[in-house]
mmCIF file of C-alpha atoms (C1' of nucleotides) and ligand atoms in Angstrom:
data_model
loop_
_atom_site.group_PDB
_atom_site.id
_atom_site.type_symbol
_atom_site.label_atom_id
_atom_site.label_comp_id
_atom_site.label_asym_id
_atom_site.label_seq_id
_atom_site.Cartn_x
_atom_site.Cartn_y
_atom_site.Cartn_z
ATOM 1 C CA UNK A 22 -0.196 -0.089 -0.154
ATOM 2 C CA UNK A 23 1.756 2.966 -1.320
ATOM 3 C CA UNK A 24 1.060 6.687 -0.844
ATOM 4 C CA UNK A 25 1.934 9.815 -2.816
ATOM 5 C CA UNK A 26 0.941 13.313 -1.887
ATOM 6 C CA UNK A 27 2.914 14.478 1.106
ATOM 7 C CA UNK A 28 6.306 14.290 -0.477
ATOM 8 C CA UNK A 29 7.808 16.809 -2.752
ATOM 9 C CA UNK A 30 7.740 16.085 -6.427
ATOM 10 C CA UNK A 31 7.453 17.386 -9.915
ATOM 11 C CA UNK A 32 3.713 18.697 -9.571
ATOM 12 C CA UNK A 33 3.458 19.981 -13.198
ATOM 13 C CA UNK A 34 4.114 16.197 -14.197
ATOM 14 C CA UNK A 35 1.099 15.372 -11.724
ATOM 15 C CA UNK A 36 -1.119 17.405 -13.707
ATOM 16 C CA UNK A 37 0.211 16.748 -17.311
ATOM 17 C CA UNK A 38 0.391 12.953 -16.479
ATOM 18 C CA UNK A 39 -3.072 12.869 -15.061
ATOM 19 C CA UNK A 40 -4.740 14.375 -18.070
ATOM 20 C CA UNK A 41 -3.000 12.616 -20.312
ATOM 21 C CA UNK A 42 -3.882 9.374 -18.745
ATOM 22 C CA UNK A 43 -7.603 9.974 -18.465
ATOM 23 C CA UNK A 44 -7.455 11.290 -21.978
ATOM 24 C CA UNK A 45 -5.745 7.922 -23.181
ATOM 25 C CA UNK A 46 -8.610 5.776 -20.880
ATOM 26 C CA UNK A 47 -11.534 7.836 -22.338
ATOM 27 C CA UNK A 48 -10.575 7.203 -26.054
ATOM 28 C CA UNK A 49 -9.889 3.724 -25.285
ATOM 29 C CA UNK A 50 -13.607 3.329 -23.834
ATOM 30 C CA UNK A 51 -15.439 5.933 -25.957
ATOM 31 C CA UNK A 52 -16.052 8.212 -23.245
ATOM 32 C CA UNK A 53 -16.462 11.817 -23.958
ATOM 33 C CA UNK A 54 -13.959 13.879 -22.338
ATOM 34 C CA UNK A 55 -15.251 17.051 -22.908
ATOM 35 C CA UNK A 56 -14.035 20.696 -21.968
ATOM 36 C CA UNK A 57 -16.048 21.176 -18.933
ATOM 37 C CA UNK A 58 -15.035 17.568 -17.459
ATOM 38 C CA UNK A 59 -11.263 18.395 -18.413
ATOM 39 C CA UNK A 60 -11.201 21.454 -17.016
ATOM 40 C CA UNK A 61 -12.399 20.167 -13.684
ATOM 41 C CA UNK A 62 -10.158 17.512 -13.759
ATOM 42 C CA UNK A 63 -7.226 20.031 -14.348
ATOM 43 C CA UNK A 64 -8.402 22.343 -11.282
ATOM 44 C CA UNK A 65 -8.737 19.200 -9.190
ATOM 45 C CA UNK A 66 -5.082 18.148 -10.203
ATOM 46 C CA UNK A 67 -3.694 21.426 -9.387
ATOM 47 C CA UNK A 68 -4.195 20.615 -5.758
ATOM 48 C CA UNK A 69 -3.517 17.578 -3.721
ATOM 49 C CA UNK A 70 -6.251 18.494 -1.539
ATOM 50 C CA UNK A 71 -10.154 18.105 -1.882
ATOM 51 C CA UNK A 72 -12.236 20.869 -3.279
ATOM 52 C CA UNK A 73 -15.681 21.403 -2.622
ATOM 53 C CA UNK A 74 -18.412 21.302 -5.487
ATOM 54 C CA UNK A 75 -18.991 24.993 -5.214
ATOM 55 C CA UNK A 76 -15.459 25.794 -5.115
ATOM 56 C CA UNK A 77 -15.023 24.381 -8.465
ATOM 57 C CA UNK A 78 -18.097 25.966 -9.698
ATOM 58 C CA UNK A 79 -16.628 29.486 -8.647
ATOM 59 C CA UNK A 80 -13.598 28.772 -10.940
ATOM 60 C CA UNK A 81 -15.801 27.525 -13.825
ATOM 61 C CA UNK A 82 -17.774 30.639 -13.521
ATOM 62 C CA UNK A 83 -14.927 32.822 -13.744
ATOM 63 C CA UNK A 84 -13.745 31.111 -16.908
ATOM 64 C CA UNK A 85 -17.256 31.227 -18.395
ATOM 65 C CA UNK A 86 -17.500 27.385 -18.536
ATOM 66 C CA UNK A 87 -20.579 26.986 -16.485
ATOM 67 C CA UNK A 88 -22.230 28.911 -13.562
ATOM 68 C CA UNK A 89 -24.932 26.618 -12.041
ATOM 69 C CA UNK A 90 -24.511 23.675 -9.733
ATOM 70 C CA UNK A 91 -25.564 20.934 -11.893
ATOM 71 C CA UNK A 92 -22.470 21.796 -14.349
ATOM 72 C CA UNK A 93 -19.937 21.203 -11.675
ATOM 73 C CA UNK A 94 -21.701 18.205 -10.104
ATOM 74 C CA UNK A 95 -22.239 16.567 -13.491
ATOM 75 C CA UNK A 96 -18.368 16.662 -14.370
ATOM 76 C CA UNK A 97 -17.972 15.723 -11.004
ATOM 77 C CA UNK A 98 -20.128 12.709 -11.506
ATOM 78 C CA UNK A 99 -18.593 11.475 -14.524
ATOM 79 C CA UNK A 100 -15.021 11.619 -13.153
ATOM 80 C CA UNK A 101 -16.054 9.846 -10.035
ATOM 81 C CA UNK A 102 -17.942 7.198 -11.833
ATOM 82 C CA UNK A 103 -15.032 6.439 -14.165
ATOM 83 C CA UNK A 104 -12.501 6.488 -11.286
ATOM 84 C CA UNK A 105 -10.586 9.530 -12.389
ATOM 85 C CA UNK A 106 -11.426 11.631 -9.442
ATOM 86 C CA UNK A 107 -12.993 10.595 -5.574
ATOM 87 C CA UNK A 108 -15.429 11.919 -3.329
ATOM 88 C CA UNK A 109 -14.043 12.544 0.205
ATOM 89 C CA UNK A 110 -17.278 11.864 2.131
ATOM 90 C CA UNK A 111 -15.588 13.524 5.434
ATOM 91 C CA UNK A 112 -15.096 16.899 3.538
ATOM 92 C CA UNK A 113 -17.854 16.802 1.187
ATOM 93 C CA UNK A 114 -15.190 17.375 -1.271
ATOM 94 C CA UNK A 115 -13.373 15.992 -4.464
ATOM 95 C CA UNK A 116 -9.941 15.083 -5.318
ATOM 96 C CA UNK A 117 -8.155 13.979 -8.502
ATOM 97 C CA UNK A 118 -7.174 10.073 -8.667
ATOM 98 C CA UNK A 119 -3.444 9.761 -8.302
ATOM 99 C CA UNK A 120 -3.868 6.235 -9.795
ATOM 100 C CA UNK A 121 -5.893 6.642 -12.816
ATOM 101 C CA UNK A 122 -6.582 3.461 -14.999
ATOM 102 C CA UNK A 123 -5.312 1.179 -12.294
ATOM 103 C CA UNK A 124 -7.768 -1.175 -10.378
ATOM 104 C CA UNK A 125 -9.034 0.974 -7.434
ATOM 105 C CA UNK A 126 -9.695 0.308 -3.992
ATOM 106 C CA UNK A 127 -8.694 3.717 -2.435
ATOM 107 C CA UNK A 128 -8.003 5.115 0.948
ATOM 108 C CA UNK A 129 -7.110 8.402 2.277
ATOM 109 C CA UNK A 130 -5.066 10.328 4.754
ATOM 110 C CA UNK A 131 -6.221 13.664 5.087
ATOM 111 C CA UNK A 132 -4.115 16.303 7.109
ATOM 112 C CA UNK A 133 -6.183 18.346 9.217
ATOM 113 C CA UNK A 134 -3.810 21.076 9.465
ATOM 114 C CA UNK A 135 -2.807 21.964 5.789
ATOM 115 C CA UNK A 136 -5.628 19.971 4.076
ATOM 116 C CA UNK A 137 -3.360 17.739 1.963
ATOM 117 C CA UNK A 138 -4.641 14.493 0.876
ATOM 118 C CA UNK A 139 -2.753 11.449 0.180
ATOM 119 C CA UNK A 140 -4.397 8.579 -1.830
ATOM 120 C CA UNK A 141 -3.205 4.963 -0.884
ATOM 121 C CA UNK A 142 -4.312 1.565 -2.510
ATOM 122 C CA UNK A 143 -5.614 -1.138 -0.734
ATOM 123 C CA UNK A 144 -6.271 -4.807 -1.308
ATOM 124 C CA UNK A 145 -10.100 -4.842 -0.567
ATOM 125 C CA UNK A 146 -10.906 -8.203 0.672
ATOM 126 C CA UNK A 147 -7.455 -8.451 2.913
ATOM 127 C CA UNK A 148 -7.281 -6.577 6.233
ATOM 128 C CA UNK A 149 -9.408 -6.227 9.243
ATOM 129 C CA UNK A 150 -12.587 -4.910 7.240
ATOM 130 C CA UNK A 151 -12.515 -7.773 4.824
ATOM 131 C CA UNK A 152 -12.386 -10.399 7.921
ATOM 132 C CA UNK A 153 -15.241 -8.623 9.834
ATOM 133 C CA UNK A 154 -17.489 -8.316 6.760
ATOM 134 C CA UNK A 155 -16.694 -12.449 6.146
ATOM 135 C CA UNK A 156 -17.541 -12.946 9.576
ATOM 136 C CA UNK A 157 -20.641 -11.014 9.418
ATOM 137 C CA UNK A 158 -21.566 -12.919 6.141
ATOM 138 C CA UNK A 159 -21.629 -9.087 4.490
ATOM 139 C CA UNK A 160 -20.480 -8.716 0.904
ATOM 140 C CA UNK A 161 -18.430 -5.161 0.675
ATOM 141 C CA UNK A 162 -19.287 -3.822 -2.794
ATOM 142 C CA UNK A 163 -17.557 -0.376 -1.974
ATOM 143 C CA UNK A 164 -15.622 0.987 1.262
ATOM 144 C CA UNK A 165 -15.170 4.455 2.406
ATOM 145 C CA UNK A 166 -11.339 4.769 4.383
ATOM 146 C CA UNK A 167 -10.624 8.086 5.161
ATOM 147 C CA UNK A 168 -8.046 8.736 8.078
ATOM 148 C CA UNK A 169 -7.777 12.135 9.600
ATOM 149 C CA UNK A 170 -4.750 13.423 11.294
ATOM 150 C CA UNK A 171 -1.442 15.176 10.711
ATOM 151 C CA UNK A 172 1.072 14.766 7.778
ATOM 152 C CA UNK A 173 4.623 14.630 8.308
ATOM 153 C CA UNK A 174 5.324 18.364 7.839
ATOM 154 C CA UNK A 175 2.382 19.258 10.103
ATOM 155 C CA UNK A 176 3.563 17.295 12.727
ATOM 156 C CA UNK A 177 7.068 19.031 12.685
ATOM 157 C CA UNK A 178 5.177 22.399 12.708
ATOM 158 C CA UNK A 179 3.016 21.808 15.905
ATOM 159 C CA UNK A 180 5.857 19.946 17.888
ATOM 160 C CA UNK A 181 7.690 23.365 17.678
ATOM 161 C CA UNK B 2 -13.262 -7.502 15.282
ATOM 162 C CA UNK B 3 -16.829 -9.010 16.099
ATOM 163 C CA UNK B 4 -20.072 -7.386 14.899
ATOM 164 C CA UNK B 5 -23.863 -7.300 15.640
ATOM 165 C CA UNK B 6 -26.698 -5.806 13.783
ATOM 166 C CA UNK B 7 -27.595 -8.032 11.152
ATOM 167 C CA UNK B 8 -28.216 -11.213 13.411
ATOM 168 C CA UNK B 9 -31.657 -11.768 15.018
ATOM 169 C CA UNK B 10 -31.516 -10.639 18.637
ATOM 170 C CA UNK B 11 -33.538 -9.458 21.796
ATOM 171 C CA UNK B 12 -33.945 -5.914 20.204
ATOM 172 C CA UNK B 13 -35.718 -4.494 23.472
ATOM 173 C CA UNK B 14 -32.686 -5.197 25.468
ATOM 174 C CA UNK B 15 -30.574 -3.467 22.964
ATOM 175 C CA UNK B 16 -32.475 -0.136 23.724
ATOM 176 C CA UNK B 17 -32.569 -0.773 27.541
ATOM 177 C CA UNK B 18 -29.066 -1.839 27.853
ATOM 178 C CA UNK B 19 -27.800 1.194 25.741
ATOM 179 C CA UNK B 20 -29.751 3.651 27.807
ATOM 180 C CA UNK B 21 -28.798 2.137 31.107
ATOM 181 C CA UNK B 22 -25.039 2.055 29.985
ATOM 182 C CA UNK B 23 -24.977 5.706 28.687
ATOM 183 C CA UNK B 24 -26.934 6.809 31.663
ATOM 184 C CA UNK B 25 -24.359 5.092 34.195
ATOM 185 C CA UNK B 26 -21.419 6.543 31.908
ATOM 186 C CA UNK B 27 -22.598 10.098 32.091
ATOM 187 C CA UNK B 28 -23.036 10.070 36.046
ATOM 188 C CA UNK B 29 -19.646 8.761 36.007
ATOM 189 C CA UNK B 30 -18.422 11.770 34.042
ATOM 190 C CA UNK B 31 -20.581 14.413 35.411
ATOM 191 C CA UNK B 32 -22.206 14.744 31.983
ATOM 192 C CA UNK B 33 -26.032 15.828 31.320
ATOM 193 C CA UNK B 34 -27.948 13.318 30.104
ATOM 194 C CA UNK B 35 -31.000 15.329 29.634
ATOM 195 C CA UNK B 36 -34.238 14.588 28.314
ATOM 196 C CA UNK B 37 -33.812 15.667 24.754
ATOM 197 C CA UNK B 38 -30.592 13.870 24.582
ATOM 198 C CA UNK B 39 -32.146 10.674 25.946
ATOM 199 C CA UNK B 40 -34.871 10.754 23.631
ATOM 200 C CA UNK B 41 -32.605 11.112 20.793
ATOM 201 C CA UNK B 42 -30.692 8.197 21.810
ATOM 202 C CA UNK B 43 -33.616 5.995 22.223
ATOM 203 C CA UNK B 44 -35.041 6.978 18.867
ATOM 204 C CA UNK B 45 -31.412 6.019 17.214
ATOM 205 C CA UNK B 46 -31.486 2.939 19.373
ATOM 206 C CA UNK B 47 -35.030 1.782 18.058
ATOM 207 C CA UNK B 48 -33.361 1.037 14.704
ATOM 208 C CA UNK B 49 -30.079 -0.574 13.498
ATOM 209 C CA UNK B 50 -29.707 1.814 10.751
ATOM 210 C CA UNK B 51 -28.843 5.329 10.240
ATOM 211 C CA UNK B 52 -31.376 8.344 10.727
ATOM 212 C CA UNK B 53 -31.026 11.668 9.346
ATOM 213 C CA UNK B 54 -30.998 14.670 11.611
ATOM 214 C CA UNK B 55 -34.021 15.690 10.168
ATOM 215 C CA UNK B 56 -35.682 12.468 10.521
ATOM 216 C CA UNK B 57 -34.960 12.607 14.315
ATOM 217 C CA UNK B 58 -36.155 16.187 14.289
ATOM 218 C CA UNK B 59 -39.432 15.220 13.096
ATOM 219 C CA UNK B 60 -39.931 12.541 15.845
ATOM 220 C CA UNK B 61 -38.859 15.168 18.504
ATOM 221 C CA UNK B 62 -41.208 17.535 16.934
ATOM 222 C CA UNK B 63 -44.432 15.242 17.469
ATOM 223 C CA UNK B 64 -43.215 14.487 20.696
ATOM 224 C CA UNK B 65 -43.289 18.270 21.416
ATOM 225 C CA UNK B 66 -39.329 18.072 22.631
ATOM 226 C CA UNK B 67 -38.153 20.663 20.008
ATOM 227 C CA UNK B 68 -38.830 21.821 16.468
ATOM 228 C CA UNK B 69 -35.658 23.736 15.149
ATOM 229 C CA UNK B 70 -32.654 21.760 13.802
ATOM 230 C CA UNK B 71 -30.389 22.970 16.259
ATOM 231 C CA UNK B 72 -32.197 21.080 18.784
ATOM 232 C CA UNK B 73 -31.574 17.790 16.684
ATOM 233 C CA UNK B 74 -27.824 18.924 16.080
ATOM 234 C CA UNK B 75 -26.868 19.509 19.480
ATOM 235 C CA UNK B 76 -28.055 16.535 20.806
ATOM 236 C CA UNK B 77 -26.367 14.478 18.091
ATOM 237 C CA UNK B 78 -23.234 16.674 18.753
ATOM 238 C CA UNK B 79 -23.353 15.453 22.601
ATOM 239 C CA UNK B 80 -23.853 11.789 21.550
ATOM 240 C CA UNK B 81 -21.055 11.777 19.110
ATOM 241 C CA UNK B 82 -18.745 13.656 20.774
ATOM 242 C CA UNK B 83 -19.001 11.321 23.707
ATOM 243 C CA UNK B 84 -19.030 7.952 21.790
ATOM 244 C CA UNK B 85 -22.673 7.242 22.442
ATOM 245 C CA UNK B 86 -23.586 7.622 18.707
ATOM 246 C CA UNK B 87 -21.711 7.663 15.589
ATOM 247 C CA UNK B 88 -22.338 9.583 12.348
ATOM 248 C CA UNK B 89 -22.118 7.623 9.045
ATOM 249 C CA UNK B 90 -20.352 10.124 6.804
ATOM 250 C CA UNK B 91 -21.408 8.309 3.606
ATOM 251 C CA UNK B 92 -25.051 8.840 4.626
ATOM 252 C CA UNK B 93 -25.115 11.932 6.408
ATOM 253 C CA UNK B 94 -26.729 10.134 8.959
ATOM 254 C CA UNK B 95 -26.456 9.054 12.778
ATOM 255 C CA UNK B 96 -26.389 5.750 14.377
ATOM 256 C CA UNK B 97 -26.468 4.776 17.907
ATOM 257 C CA UNK B 98 -23.331 2.961 19.489
ATOM 258 C CA UNK B 99 -23.438 -0.495 20.002
ATOM 259 C CA UNK B 100 -20.552 -0.616 22.174
ATOM 260 C CA UNK B 101 -20.944 2.373 24.244
ATOM 261 C CA UNK B 102 -18.233 3.110 27.052
ATOM 262 C CA UNK B 103 -15.757 0.859 25.136
ATOM 263 C CA UNK B 104 -12.694 2.351 23.712
ATOM 264 C CA UNK B 105 -13.861 3.029 20.110
ATOM 265 C CA UNK B 106 -12.357 2.605 16.586
ATOM 266 C CA UNK B 107 -15.472 1.712 14.980
ATOM 267 C CA UNK B 108 -16.067 0.429 11.149
ATOM 268 C CA UNK B 109 -19.306 0.155 9.771
ATOM 269 C CA UNK B 110 -20.984 -2.482 7.419
ATOM 270 C CA UNK B 111 -24.033 -0.651 5.430
ATOM 271 C CA UNK B 112 -26.739 -2.727 3.485
ATOM 272 C CA UNK B 113 -27.657 -0.829 0.623
ATOM 273 C CA UNK B 114 -30.774 -2.777 0.222
ATOM 274 C CA UNK B 115 -32.467 -2.920 3.793
ATOM 275 C CA UNK B 116 -30.115 0.142 4.911
ATOM 276 C CA UNK B 117 -29.042 -2.125 8.091
ATOM 277 C CA UNK B 118 -25.897 -0.970 9.849
ATOM 278 C CA UNK B 119 -23.521 -3.136 11.808
ATOM 279 C CA UNK B 120 -20.947 -1.717 13.754
ATOM 280 C CA UNK B 121 -17.571 -3.553 14.271
ATOM 281 C CA UNK B 122 -14.355 -2.571 16.383
ATOM 282 C CA UNK B 123 -11.167 -2.341 15.004
ATOM 283 C CA UNK B 124 -7.291 -2.199 16.125
ATOM 284 C CA UNK B 125 -6.690 1.452 15.114
ATOM 285 C CA UNK B 126 -2.867 1.169 14.347
ATOM 286 C CA UNK B 127 -3.024 -2.217 12.989
ATOM 287 C CA UNK B 128 -3.687 -3.293 9.395
ATOM 288 C CA UNK B 129 -3.284 -1.954 6.027
ATOM 289 C CA UNK B 130 -4.417 1.624 6.869
ATOM 290 C CA UNK B 131 -1.894 1.663 9.937
ATOM 291 C CA UNK B 132 0.776 0.477 7.818
ATOM 292 C CA UNK B 133 0.025 2.880 5.192
ATOM 293 C CA UNK B 134 -0.016 5.663 7.519
ATOM 294 C CA UNK B 135 3.220 4.757 9.182
ATOM 295 C CA UNK B 136 5.037 4.468 5.649
ATOM 296 C CA UNK B 137 3.669 7.810 4.961
ATOM 297 C CA UNK B 138 4.818 9.246 8.389
ATOM 298 C CA UNK B 139 0.886 10.389 8.906
ATOM 299 C CA UNK B 140 -0.203 10.278 12.197
ATOM 300 C CA UNK B 141 -3.721 8.858 12.196
ATOM 301 C CA UNK B 142 -6.213 10.791 14.842
ATOM 302 C CA UNK B 143 -9.577 9.215 13.714
ATOM 303 C CA UNK B 144 -10.574 7.139 10.757
ATOM 304 C CA UNK B 145 -13.882 6.808 8.906
ATOM 305 C CA UNK B 146 -14.407 3.343 7.764
ATOM 306 C CA UNK B 147 -17.446 2.500 6.036
ATOM 307 C CA UNK B 148 -18.196 -0.432 3.862
ATOM 308 C CA UNK B 149 -21.228 -0.688 1.860
ATOM 309 C CA UNK B 150 -22.822 -3.858 0.264
ATOM 310 C CA UNK B 151 -25.091 -6.482 0.989
ATOM 311 C CA UNK B 152 -26.042 -8.145 4.313
ATOM 312 C CA UNK B 153 -26.639 -11.717 4.604
ATOM 313 C CA UNK B 154 -30.404 -11.444 4.557
ATOM 314 C CA UNK B 155 -30.738 -9.557 1.329
ATOM 315 C CA UNK B 156 -28.150 -11.443 -0.539
ATOM 316 C CA UNK B 157 -30.323 -14.573 -0.224
ATOM 317 C CA UNK B 158 -33.161 -12.148 -1.331
ATOM 318 C CA UNK B 159 -31.351 -10.908 -4.444
ATOM 319 C CA UNK B 160 -29.938 -14.526 -5.271
ATOM 320 C CA UNK B 161 -33.445 -15.583 -5.656
ATOM 321 C "C1'" DC C 4 -33.943 15.609 -43.211
ATOM 322 C "C1'" DG C 5 -35.626 13.529 -39.060
ATOM 323 C "C1'" DC C 6 -34.227 11.223 -35.099
ATOM 324 C "C1'" DC C 7 -31.788 9.592 -30.808
ATOM 325 C "C1'" DC C 8 -28.275 9.974 -27.592
ATOM 326 C "C1'" DC C 9 -25.702 12.651 -25.078
ATOM 327 C "C1'" DA C 10 -23.937 16.819 -23.053
ATOM 328 C "C1'" DT C 11 -25.053 21.426 -21.624
ATOM 329 C "C1'" DG C 12 -27.679 25.728 -19.749
ATOM 330 C "C1'" DT C 13 -30.589 27.255 -16.380
ATOM 331 C "C1'" DA C 14 -34.334 28.122 -12.938
ATOM 332 C "C1'" DA C 15 -36.126 26.179 -8.560
ATOM 333 C "C1'" DT C 16 -35.987 23.461 -4.732
ATOM 334 C "C1'" DT C 17 -34.439 20.211 -1.384
ATOM 335 C "C1'" DT C 18 -31.625 18.629 2.020
ATOM 336 C "C1'" DT C 19 -28.049 19.162 5.589
ATOM 337 C "C1'" DA C 20 -25.810 22.187 8.622
ATOM 338 C "C1'" DT C 21 -24.481 26.374 11.336
ATOM 339 C "C1'" DA C 22 -24.675 31.130 12.894
ATOM 340 C "C1'" DA C 23 -26.337 34.042 16.224
ATOM 341 C "C1'" DC C 24 -29.026 35.801 19.778
ATOM 342 C "C1'" DA C 25 -32.313 35.281 23.636
ATOM 343 C "C1'" DT C 26 -33.879 32.710 27.633
ATOM 344 C "C1'" DC C 27 -33.765 29.768 31.272
ATOM 345 C "C1'" DA C 28 -31.841 26.492 35.279
ATOM 346 C "C1'" DC C 29 -28.765 25.184 38.322
ATOM 347 C "C1'" DG C 30 -25.027 25.751 41.460
ATOM 348 C "C1'" DC C 31 -21.773 28.280 44.259
ATOM 349 C "C1'" DG C 32 -19.772 32.288 46.599
ATOM 350 C "C1'" DG C 33 -20.813 36.506 48.899
ATOM 351 C "C1'" DC D 13 -31.382 35.846 49.355
ATOM 352 C "C1'" DC D 14 -28.706 37.896 45.613
ATOM 353 C "C1'" DG D 15 -25.757 38.132 41.796
ATOM 354 C "C1'" DC D 16 -23.108 35.465 38.731
ATOM 355 C "C1'" DG D 17 -21.123 32.005 35.699
ATOM 356 C "C1'" DT D 18 -22.112 27.736 32.963
ATOM 357 C "C1'" DG D 19 -24.193 25.021 30.218
ATOM 358 C "C1'" DA D 20 -28.714 23.495 27.929
ATOM 359 C "C1'" DT D 21 -32.564 25.038 25.181
ATOM 360 C "C1'" DG D 22 -35.428 27.948 22.214
ATOM 361 C "C1'" DT D 23 -35.761 30.505 18.377
ATOM 362 C "C1'" DT D 24 -34.707 32.868 13.766
ATOM 363 C "C1'" DA D 25 -32.409 33.181 10.146
ATOM 364 C "C1'" DT D 26 -28.913 31.789 6.679
ATOM 365 C "C1'" DA D 27 -25.245 29.109 4.712
ATOM 366 C "C1'" DA D 28 -23.568 25.262 2.373
ATOM 367 C "C1'" DA D 29 -24.335 20.900 -0.529
ATOM 368 C "C1'" DA D 30 -27.133 18.357 -3.642
ATOM 369 C "C1'" DT D 31 -30.793 17.430 -6.842
ATOM 370 C "C1'" DT D 32 -35.078 17.821 -9.820
ATOM 371 C "C1'" DA D 33 -36.871 19.500 -13.796
ATOM 372 C "C1'" DC D 34 -37.406 21.230 -18.104
ATOM 373 C "C1'" DA D 35 -35.155 23.553 -22.177
ATOM 374 C "C1'" DT D 36 -31.281 23.497 -25.483
ATOM 375 C "C1'" DG D 37 -27.750 22.113 -28.677
ATOM 376 C "C1'" DG D 38 -24.516 19.064 -31.398
ATOM 377 C "C1'" DG D 39 -23.092 14.947 -33.677
ATOM 378 C "C1'" DG D 40 -24.018 10.269 -35.586
ATOM 379 C "C1'" DC D 41 -26.945 7.818 -38.417
ATOM 380 C "C1'" DG D 42 -30.700 5.778 -41.533
HETATM 381 ZN ZN1 ZN E 216 1.512 16.866 -7.353
HETATM 382 ZN ZN1 ZN E 217 -0.370 18.747 6.896
HETATM 383 ZN ZN1 ZN E 218 -31.277 -4.626 18.433
HETATM 384 ZN ZN1 ZN E 219 -30.050 -5.700 4.116
#
DNA sequence: CGCCCCATGTAATTTTATAACATCACGCGG
DNA sequence: CCGCGTGATGTTATAAAATTACATGGGGCG
């Protein structure tokens, strides 16, 4: 289970690679990667933090790409449904996927101080949750795994 | 990691025992288990499913116990803060705790067909999530673990 | 062209949650 | 008993998040 997002990195390639990967996958699957959808993904990719739908909508509005809530929600629905973005339930907010195209059982580490969010990959059926489900005879179709706490950077700050 | 909620059981004792346990803990810790708070907990205990704040508010209103949103939200805040109830982020709804008083790192199994919710206890620092956090240098303070799927009963129904 | 399918534009509304301020009850020191 | 602080409630208003419903537009295809 690896995780990115707290470490320094070439962030412009996050954006370029993210768009490129999604663009490729859309072509492959016959999905329409329209201007609004592309722009919303770009906006999300610019941050390693979660943005609220209305925060995204504000940016779209500034650019003349749409001004009513459904515009943002529809683009986000598309991205989430196809695994290009994720909703962080705890925050009512959305984040670009850092592993687009891959299989997908994400978990999130959310820093309460700087709002950074890292995405980690899990093995769905393994671990405590999978075991608890088997014990209960429950079949998991989808799981929300969101941890809140302090990222390495903010731990050092608060220790000072 | 055990879980209750999907199995048949003496449900009236769920309610009585739940109230009694919380009542005892409030006495012990000097917390005020007021009528509204007690009634909200009773309402939650009557179901092994999550209720929205406004759903609870409706019942309070019928009983003349309060009619504005803050009444319900304040009672729920109290219950959640003290570990007597939990918020299910995925549903924007609340559920009574089935292990009041105990240490508390809950995970939830939510049936999408019948809305039943089971609460399981986890070991916070163990498992995949704990490992991912350690790898990333992240310190978890709180985790939201919510699995969605089919409970045993509803699997049989849908198989038919 | 006429049609379907999908994406988009827009208005209105619903659902969820909080802010702000007034009031009340209880306990405690003076 | 009074005055005061603290915490719970009552009430109004508003904010924030999400959806419903209906109108419009553009591309592919027979
Ligand atoms: Zn980056
Ligand atoms: Zn941080
Ligand atoms: Zn029960
Ligand atoms: Zn079920």
